[in-house]
Coordinates of C-alpha atoms in Angstrom, one line a residue:
X8 CA -0.2 0.2 -0.1
X9 CA 1.4 3.5 -1.1
X10 CA 1.3 5.8 1.7
X11 CA 3.5 8.7 0.8
X12 CA 4.6 11.4 -1.5
X13 CA 7.5 13.7 -1.7
X14 CA 7.6 17.3 -2.6
X15 CA 11.1 18.9 -4.1
X16 CA 11.4 22.8 -5.1
X17 CA 14.9 23.1 -6.6
X18 CA 16.6 26.9 -6.1
X19 CA 19.3 28.5 -7.2
X20 CA 20.6 28.7 -3.3
X21 CA 19.0 25.6 -1.7
X22 CA 16.7 22.6 -2.9
X23 CA 13.4 22.3 0.0
X24 CA 11.9 18.8 0.3
X25 CA 8.7 17.8 1.8
X26 CA 7.6 14.6 3.0
X27 CA 3.8 14.2 2.8
X28 CA 1.4 11.7 3.3
X29 CA -1.9 10.7 0.2
X30 CA -3.9 13.4 2.1
X31 CA -1.7 16.2 1.5
X32 CA -0.3 16.6 5.3
X33 CA 2.7 17.3 5.6
X34 CA 5.3 15.1 7.9
X35 CA 8.3 16.4 7.6
X36 CA 10.1 19.0 5.8
X37 CA 13.7 20.1 5.3
X38 CA 16.6 21.5 2.7
X39 CA 19.7 21.3 1.2
X40 CA 22.3 23.2 -0.5
X41 CA 22.0 23.7 -4.2
X42 CA 24.8 22.3 -5.3
X43 CA 25.6 24.4 -8.9
X44 CA 29.4 23.5 -9.2
X45 CA 29.9 21.8 -12.6
X46 CA 27.0 22.9 -14.1
X47 CA 24.2 21.7 -11.8
X48 CA 26.0 18.0 -12.4
X49 CA 25.2 16.8 -8.3
X50 CA 22.2 18.2 -7.7
X51 CA 19.8 15.0 -8.2
X52 CA 22.2 12.6 -7.2
X53 CA 22.2 15.1 -4.2
X54 CA 18.3 15.0 -3.7
X55 CA 18.4 11.2 -4.1
X56 CA 20.8 10.7 -1.2
X57 CA 19.0 13.2 0.9
X58 CA 15.4 11.7 -0.2
X59 CA 17.2 8.2 0.7
X60 CA 18.3 8.8 4.2
X61 CA 15.4 10.5 5.4
X62 CA 13.4 7.0 4.3
X63 CA 15.6 5.3 6.1
X64 CA 15.5 7.5 9.3
X65 CA 12.1 6.7 9.1
X66 CA 12.6 3.0 8.2
X67 CA 9.8 3.6 5.1
X68 CA 10.1 1.7 2.1
X69 CA 10.6 3.2 -1.4
X70 CA 7.6 0.5 -2.0
X71 CA 5.5 2.7 0.2
X72 CA 6.2 5.7 -1.7
X73 CA 3.4 6.8 -4.5
X74 CA 6.5 9.3 -6.4
X75 CA 8.0 12.3 -6.1
X76 CA 7.3 15.3 -7.8
X77 CA 9.6 18.6 -8.6
X78 CA 9.9 22.0 -9.3
X79 CA 12.4 23.6 -12.0
X80 CA 13.2 27.3 -12.0
X81 CA 12.9 26.7 -15.8
X82 CA 10.6 25.8 -18.6
X83 CA 9.7 22.1 -18.6
X84 CA 7.5 19.8 -21.2
X85 CA 4.9 17.4 -20.1
X86 CA 7.4 14.5 -20.0
X87 CA 9.7 16.1 -17.8
X88 CA 12.7 17.9 -20.4
X89 CA 13.5 20.7 -19.0
X90 CA 14.8 23.3 -21.7
X91 CA 17.5 24.9 -19.7
X92 CA 18.0 26.5 -15.6
X93 CA 20.1 29.4 -16.2
X94 CA 20.6 29.7 -12.9
X95 CA 21.5 26.1 -12.2
X96 CA 23.8 25.4 -14.7
X97 CA 21.5 22.8 -16.4
X98 CA 21.4 22.4 -20.4
X99 CA 18.7 20.4 -22.1
X100 CA 17.8 17.2 -20.2
X101 CA 15.2 15.2 -19.0
X102 CA 15.0 15.4 -15.5
X103 CA 12.0 13.1 -14.5
X104 CA 14.1 10.1 -16.3
X105 CA 17.2 11.2 -14.7
X106 CA 16.2 11.2 -11.3
X107 CA 14.4 8.2 -11.5
X108 CA 17.1 6.4 -12.7
X109 CA 19.3 7.8 -9.5
X110 CA 16.4 7.5 -6.5
X111 CA 14.6 4.1 -8.2
X112 CA 10.9 5.7 -7.5
X113 CA 8.9 7.3 -10.4
X114 CA 9.1 11.3 -10.8
X115 CA 7.1 14.4 -12.3
X116 CA 8.4 17.3 -13.1
X117 CA 7.2 20.7 -13.8
X118 CA 7.9 24.5 -13.7
X119 CA 8.7 25.6 -10.0
X120 CA 5.6 28.4 -10.6
X121 CA 3.6 26.4 -11.4
X122 CA 4.1 23.4 -9.0
X123 CA 3.6 26.6 -6.6
X124 CA 0.4 27.5 -7.9
X125 CA -0.7 23.9 -7.6
X126 CA 0.1 23.6 -4.0
X127 CA -1.3 26.6 -3.6
X128 CA -4.6 25.3 -5.2
X129 CA -3.8 22.0 -3.4
X130 CA -3.2 23.0 0.3
X131 CA -3.3 26.9 0.4
X132 CA -4.9 30.1 -0.8
X133 CA -6.7 28.5 -3.8
X134 CA -7.8 25.7 -2.0
X135 CA -11.3 24.8 -2.7
X136 CA -11.0 25.9 -6.7
X137 CA -10.3 24.4 -10.1
X138 CA -9.7 27.1 -12.1
X139 CA -6.8 29.5 -10.6
X140 CA -4.3 32.1 -11.9
X141 CA -1.1 32.5 -8.8
X142 CA 0.7 35.5 -9.2
X143 CA 3.7 35.8 -6.9
X144 CA 4.7 38.9 -6.7
X145 CA 9.0 38.9 -5.9
X146 CA 12.5 40.2 -7.3
X147 CA 10.3 38.7 -10.5
X148 CA 6.9 38.7 -11.9
X149 CA 6.0 34.4 -11.5
X150 CA 2.7 32.7 -12.8
X151 CA 0.8 29.5 -12.7
X152 CA -2.3 28.9 -14.3
X153 CA -4.4 25.6 -13.0
X154 CA -7.3 24.9 -15.6
X155 CA -9.7 22.0 -14.7
X156 CA -7.0 21.1 -11.6
X157 CA -4.3 20.9 -13.9
X158 CA -1.3 23.0 -14.7
X159 CA -1.1 24.9 -17.6
X160 CA 2.6 24.1 -18.7
X161 CA 1.9 24.7 -22.7
X162 CA 3.9 23.2 -25.6
X163 CA 7.4 24.7 -24.5
X164 CA 6.9 24.5 -20.9
X165 CA 6.4 28.7 -20.6
X166 CA 2.5 28.4 -20.1
X167 CA 1.7 31.2 -17.3
X168 CA 5.3 33.2 -17.4
X169 CA 2.6 36.2 -16.7
X170 CA 6.0 38.4 -15.9
X171 CA 7.0 38.4 -19.6
X172 CA 3.6 40.0 -21.0
X173 CA 4.2 43.0 -22.8
X174 CA 2.6 46.5 -21.0
X175 CA 4.5 48.8 -22.2
X176 CA 6.1 49.2 -25.6
X177 CA 7.4 52.5 -25.2
X178 CA 10.2 51.1 -22.0
X179 CA 13.7 51.9 -23.0
X180 CA 14.9 50.1 -20.5
X181 CA 15.2 46.0 -20.6
X182 CA 14.2 43.1 -18.5
X183 CA 16.4 40.5 -17.7
X184 CA 14.7 38.1 -20.4
X185 CA 15.7 40.7 -22.8
X186 CA 13.1 42.0 -24.2
X187 CA 11.5 46.0 -23.0
X188 CA 8.5 46.6 -21.3
X189 CA 7.3 43.4 -19.5
X190 CA 5.1 43.1 -16.6
X191 CA 7.9 42.1 -14.6
X192 CA 9.4 45.7 -14.9
X193 CA 6.8 47.3 -12.8
X194 CA 4.7 45.2 -10.9
X195 CA 7.8 43.3 -9.0
X196 CA 9.6 44.7 -6.0
X197 CA 12.1 45.5 -7.6
X198 CA 9.9 47.3 -10.5
X199 CA 7.9 48.9 -7.8
X200 CA 10.9 50.8 -6.2
X201 CA 12.0 51.8 -10.2
X202 CA 8.4 53.1 -10.6
X203 CA 8.9 54.7 -6.8
X204 CA 12.5 56.6 -8.1
X205 CA 11.0 57.8 -11.5
X206 CA 8.1 59.8 -9.4
X207 CA 10.8 61.3 -7.1
X208 CA 12.7 62.1 -10.0
X209 CA 10.1 64.0 -11.6
X210 CA 8.5 65.4 -9.1
X211 CA 9.3 68.0 -6.6
X212 CA 6.6 67.2 -3.7
X213 CA 7.7 66.0 -0.1
X214 CA 7.9 62.4 0.2
X215 CA 9.6 60.2 3.3
X216 CA 10.3 57.9 0.3
X217 CA 13.4 60.6 0.2
X218 CA 14.8 60.3 3.3
X219 CA 15.3 56.5 2.8
X220 CA 19.0 55.5 1.3
X221 CA 17.9 52.4 -0.3
X222 CA 14.2 51.9 -0.8
X223 CA 12.1 49.2 -1.0
X224 CA 8.4 47.9 -1.7
X225 CA 7.5 47.4 1.5
X226 CA 8.6 51.3 2.4
X227 CA 6.2 52.4 -0.5
X228 CA 3.3 50.3 0.5
X229 CA 3.9 51.3 4.2
X230 CA 3.7 54.9 3.7
X231 CA 0.6 55.0 1.4
X232 CA -1.2 53.1 4.0
X233 CA -0.6 56.1 6.1
X234 CA -1.9 58.1 2.8
X235 CA 1.8 59.6 1.9
X236 CA 0.5 61.4 -1.3
X237 CA 3.6 60.2 -4.0
X238 CA 3.6 56.7 -2.4
X239 CA -0.1 56.6 -2.8
X240 CA 0.1 57.2 -7.0
X241 CA 3.0 54.8 -6.8
X242 CA 1.0 52.1 -5.6
X243 CA -2.2 52.9 -8.0
X244 CA 0.1 53.1 -11.3
X245 CA 1.9 49.7 -9.7
X246 CA -2.2 48.3 -9.2
X247 CA -2.8 50.1 -12.8
X248 CA -0.6 48.6 -14.5
X249 CA -0.8 44.8 -12.9
X250 CA -5.1 45.1 -12.7
X251 CA -5.0 45.3 -16.6
X252 CA -2.7 43.2 -17.5
X253 CA -5.0 40.7 -15.3
X254 CA -8.3 42.1 -16.8
X255 CA -6.1 41.0 -19.8
X256 CA -5.2 36.8 -18.6
X257 CA -8.7 36.6 -17.7
X258 CA -9.9 36.9 -21.3
X259 CA -7.8 33.7 -22.3
X260 CA -8.1 31.4 -18.9
X261 CA -11.5 32.6 -17.0
X262 CA -10.0 31.6 -14.0
X263 CA -12.5 31.5 -10.6
X264 CA -10.1 33.2 -8.6
X265 CA -6.6 35.2 -8.4
X266 CA -4.2 33.6 -5.9
X267 CA -1.6 36.6 -5.2
X268 CA 1.5 35.3 -4.2
X269 CA 5.4 36.3 -3.2
X270 CA 6.9 39.0 -0.7
X271 CA 5.2 42.0 -2.2
X272 CA 1.5 40.6 -0.9
X273 CA 2.7 40.6 2.5
X274 CA 0.9 44.9 1.6
X275 CA -2.5 43.2 2.0
X276 CA -5.4 44.9 1.8
X277 CA -4.0 47.8 0.3
X278 CA -2.3 45.5 -2.6
X279 CA -5.3 43.2 -3.4
X280 CA -8.3 46.1 -3.2
X281 CA -6.5 48.9 -5.4
X282 CA -5.5 46.2 -7.6
X283 CA -8.5 44.2 -8.3
X284 CA -10.5 48.4 -8.5
X285 CA -8.0 48.0 -11.7
X286 CA -9.3 44.5 -12.6
X287 CA -12.9 45.4 -12.2
X288 CA -12.6 48.3 -14.6
X289 CA -10.8 46.9 -17.1
X290 CA -12.6 43.1 -17.5
X291 CA -14.9 41.8 -19.7
X292 CA -17.8 41.5 -18.2
X293 CA -18.5 37.9 -17.9
X294 CA -15.0 37.4 -16.0
X295 CA -15.2 40.4 -13.4
X296 CA -16.4 38.6 -10.2
X297 CA -13.2 37.0 -10.4
X298 CA -12.0 36.9 -6.6
X299 CA -8.6 37.7 -5.2
X300 CA -7.2 35.3 -2.5
X301 CA -3.9 35.9 -0.9
X302 CA -1.3 32.9 -0.8
X303 CA -1.0 31.3 2.4
X304 CA 1.5 28.8 1.7
X305 CA 4.6 31.1 1.7
X306 CA 8.1 29.6 0.6
X307 CA 6.0 25.6 1.8
X308 CA 3.6 26.4 -1.7
X309 CA 6.5 24.1 -3.9
X310 CA 6.5 21.5 -2.0
X311 CA 3.0 21.3 -1.7
X312 CA 2.5 21.7 -5.1
X313 CA 5.4 18.8 -6.0
X314 CA 3.2 16.6 -3.7
X315 CA -0.1 17.6 -5.4
X316 CA 1.8 16.8 -8.7
X317 CA 3.6 13.0 -7.3
X318 CA -0.1 12.6 -6.9
X319 CA -0.9 12.4 -10.7
X320 CA 1.7 10.0 -11.3

């Protein structure tokens, strides 16, 4: 009788791992270093050793493990082929096949943002919904699209890359992806700070932001909550850009709910309320009442999503 699932979230610094029962209850979680030397050739063997160590420690036989679900920071095809992971040093290769060989367990692989969305649908802010879009607002803007309970990966595993939707054809500065005018350049934590710095340069008004050497997104939202005018204007511009982008996405996917996660989501109601306002102003009439929720699982979303992925093996 299969009793366990393993969820894995491979990041550029650490690999997060979780042991779950078949109901998705987290039994144990731990981390190992992401060993990126020699183009990341040791990452999968390190993961296998770590899992085997936990199973031995808990006296769990491999036959009792249903499968392993893995999230990786790059586009992933349906068969588990990763189309390169720049920050891991990985070329194009089939991660699912390779890890199965080393570990001796069934493995399913998906993009890390997509499995974070799957995790939130499974046990987080999207629980109870089958059609949802997760938006992760951190250093960049990540996304995950879930349709009828399944991740929408697309032909090249690039489904859900909402951070690279073009929202400004007049932008002169390049995004990290090489394009110009991506959503990520305005709706990420770094994008919001850039909006604030631009406003400080253009407007000759008083602002508490002028007294801060290294402005953060948190500073901007905190001052906006105090009704500081320039910070309110920056939040409004950020919300208008993100709200319109989500309204456009809803015309294609028609989700039941948008789940907003990432460090910026900690701003809370001021963020959700403002984004929702601009979403409703721009949404197609049939999708105008889409719900907005804050993500609940934080950094554990990926391992929960990995567990859900393993259930599908």
